XYZ file of C-alpha atoms in Angstrom:
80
model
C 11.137 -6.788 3.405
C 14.238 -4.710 2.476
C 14.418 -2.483 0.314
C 11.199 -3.152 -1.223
C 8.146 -5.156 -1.207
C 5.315 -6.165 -4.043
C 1.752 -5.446 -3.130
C -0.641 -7.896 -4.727
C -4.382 -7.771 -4.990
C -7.561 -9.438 -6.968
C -9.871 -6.730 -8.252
C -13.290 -8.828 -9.290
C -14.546 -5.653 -11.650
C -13.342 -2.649 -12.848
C -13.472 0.166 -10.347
C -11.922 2.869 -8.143
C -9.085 1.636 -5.915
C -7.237 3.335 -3.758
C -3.776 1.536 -1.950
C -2.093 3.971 0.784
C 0.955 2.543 3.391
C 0.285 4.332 7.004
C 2.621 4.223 9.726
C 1.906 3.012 13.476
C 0.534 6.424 14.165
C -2.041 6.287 11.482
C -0.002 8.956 8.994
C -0.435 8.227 5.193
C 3.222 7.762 4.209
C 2.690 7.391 0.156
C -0.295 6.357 -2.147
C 0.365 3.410 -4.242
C -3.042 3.450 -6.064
C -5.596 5.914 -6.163
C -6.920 5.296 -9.777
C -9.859 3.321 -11.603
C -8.333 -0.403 -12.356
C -9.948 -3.450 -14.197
C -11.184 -6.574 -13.356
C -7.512 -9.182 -12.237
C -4.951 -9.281 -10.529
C -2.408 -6.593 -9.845
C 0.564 -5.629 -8.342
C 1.926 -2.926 -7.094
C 5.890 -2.269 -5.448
C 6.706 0.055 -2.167
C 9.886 1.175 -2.394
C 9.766 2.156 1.497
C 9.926 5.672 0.675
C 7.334 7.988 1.922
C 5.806 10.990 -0.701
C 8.602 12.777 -0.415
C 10.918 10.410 -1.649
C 12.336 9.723 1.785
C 13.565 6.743 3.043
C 11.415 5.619 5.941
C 13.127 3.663 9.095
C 12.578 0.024 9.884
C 8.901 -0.674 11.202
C 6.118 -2.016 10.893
C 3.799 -0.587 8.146
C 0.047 -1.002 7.263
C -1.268 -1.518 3.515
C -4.591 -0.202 3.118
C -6.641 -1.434 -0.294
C -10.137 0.747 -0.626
C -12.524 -0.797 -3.236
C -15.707 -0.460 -3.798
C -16.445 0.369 -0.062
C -14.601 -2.093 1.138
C -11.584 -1.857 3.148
C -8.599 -4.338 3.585
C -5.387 -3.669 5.765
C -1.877 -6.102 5.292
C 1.014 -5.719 7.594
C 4.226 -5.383 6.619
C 7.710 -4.857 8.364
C 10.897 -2.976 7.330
C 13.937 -4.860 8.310
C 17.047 -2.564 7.101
């Protein structure tokens, strides 16, 4: 992607999710989602910035959904 990318997702009942991007190294570069959503389908755009509002270099990049105990991780690369 360049310069962003849309993050979409099924939740089947309202609950807590959480949606974080991570580096190679494992680092938490923003959070996306960390908020109580209902039941559908959402979507959610990175920006490729990081929490500071820095723009982060071209990469690969791991998506990281938390629901209800579950975990699911997308891959996504950075082409500038």
């Amino acid at each position: 992607f360049n310069p962003m990318t849309t993050i979409r997702f099924d939740v089947p009942r309202a609950s807590r999710v959480s949606l974080a991007v991570f580096d190679l190294r494992g680092r938490r570069l923003a959070t996306l989602v960390d908020r109580e959503l209902p039941p559908g389908r959402h979507s959610v755009v990175w920006d490729g910035r990081d929490r500071t509002g820095a723009t982060v270099p071209s990469g690969v990049y791991f998506s990281r959904l938390t629901a209800e105990g579950q975990q699911y991780t997308g891959r996504m690369t950075l082409l500038k």
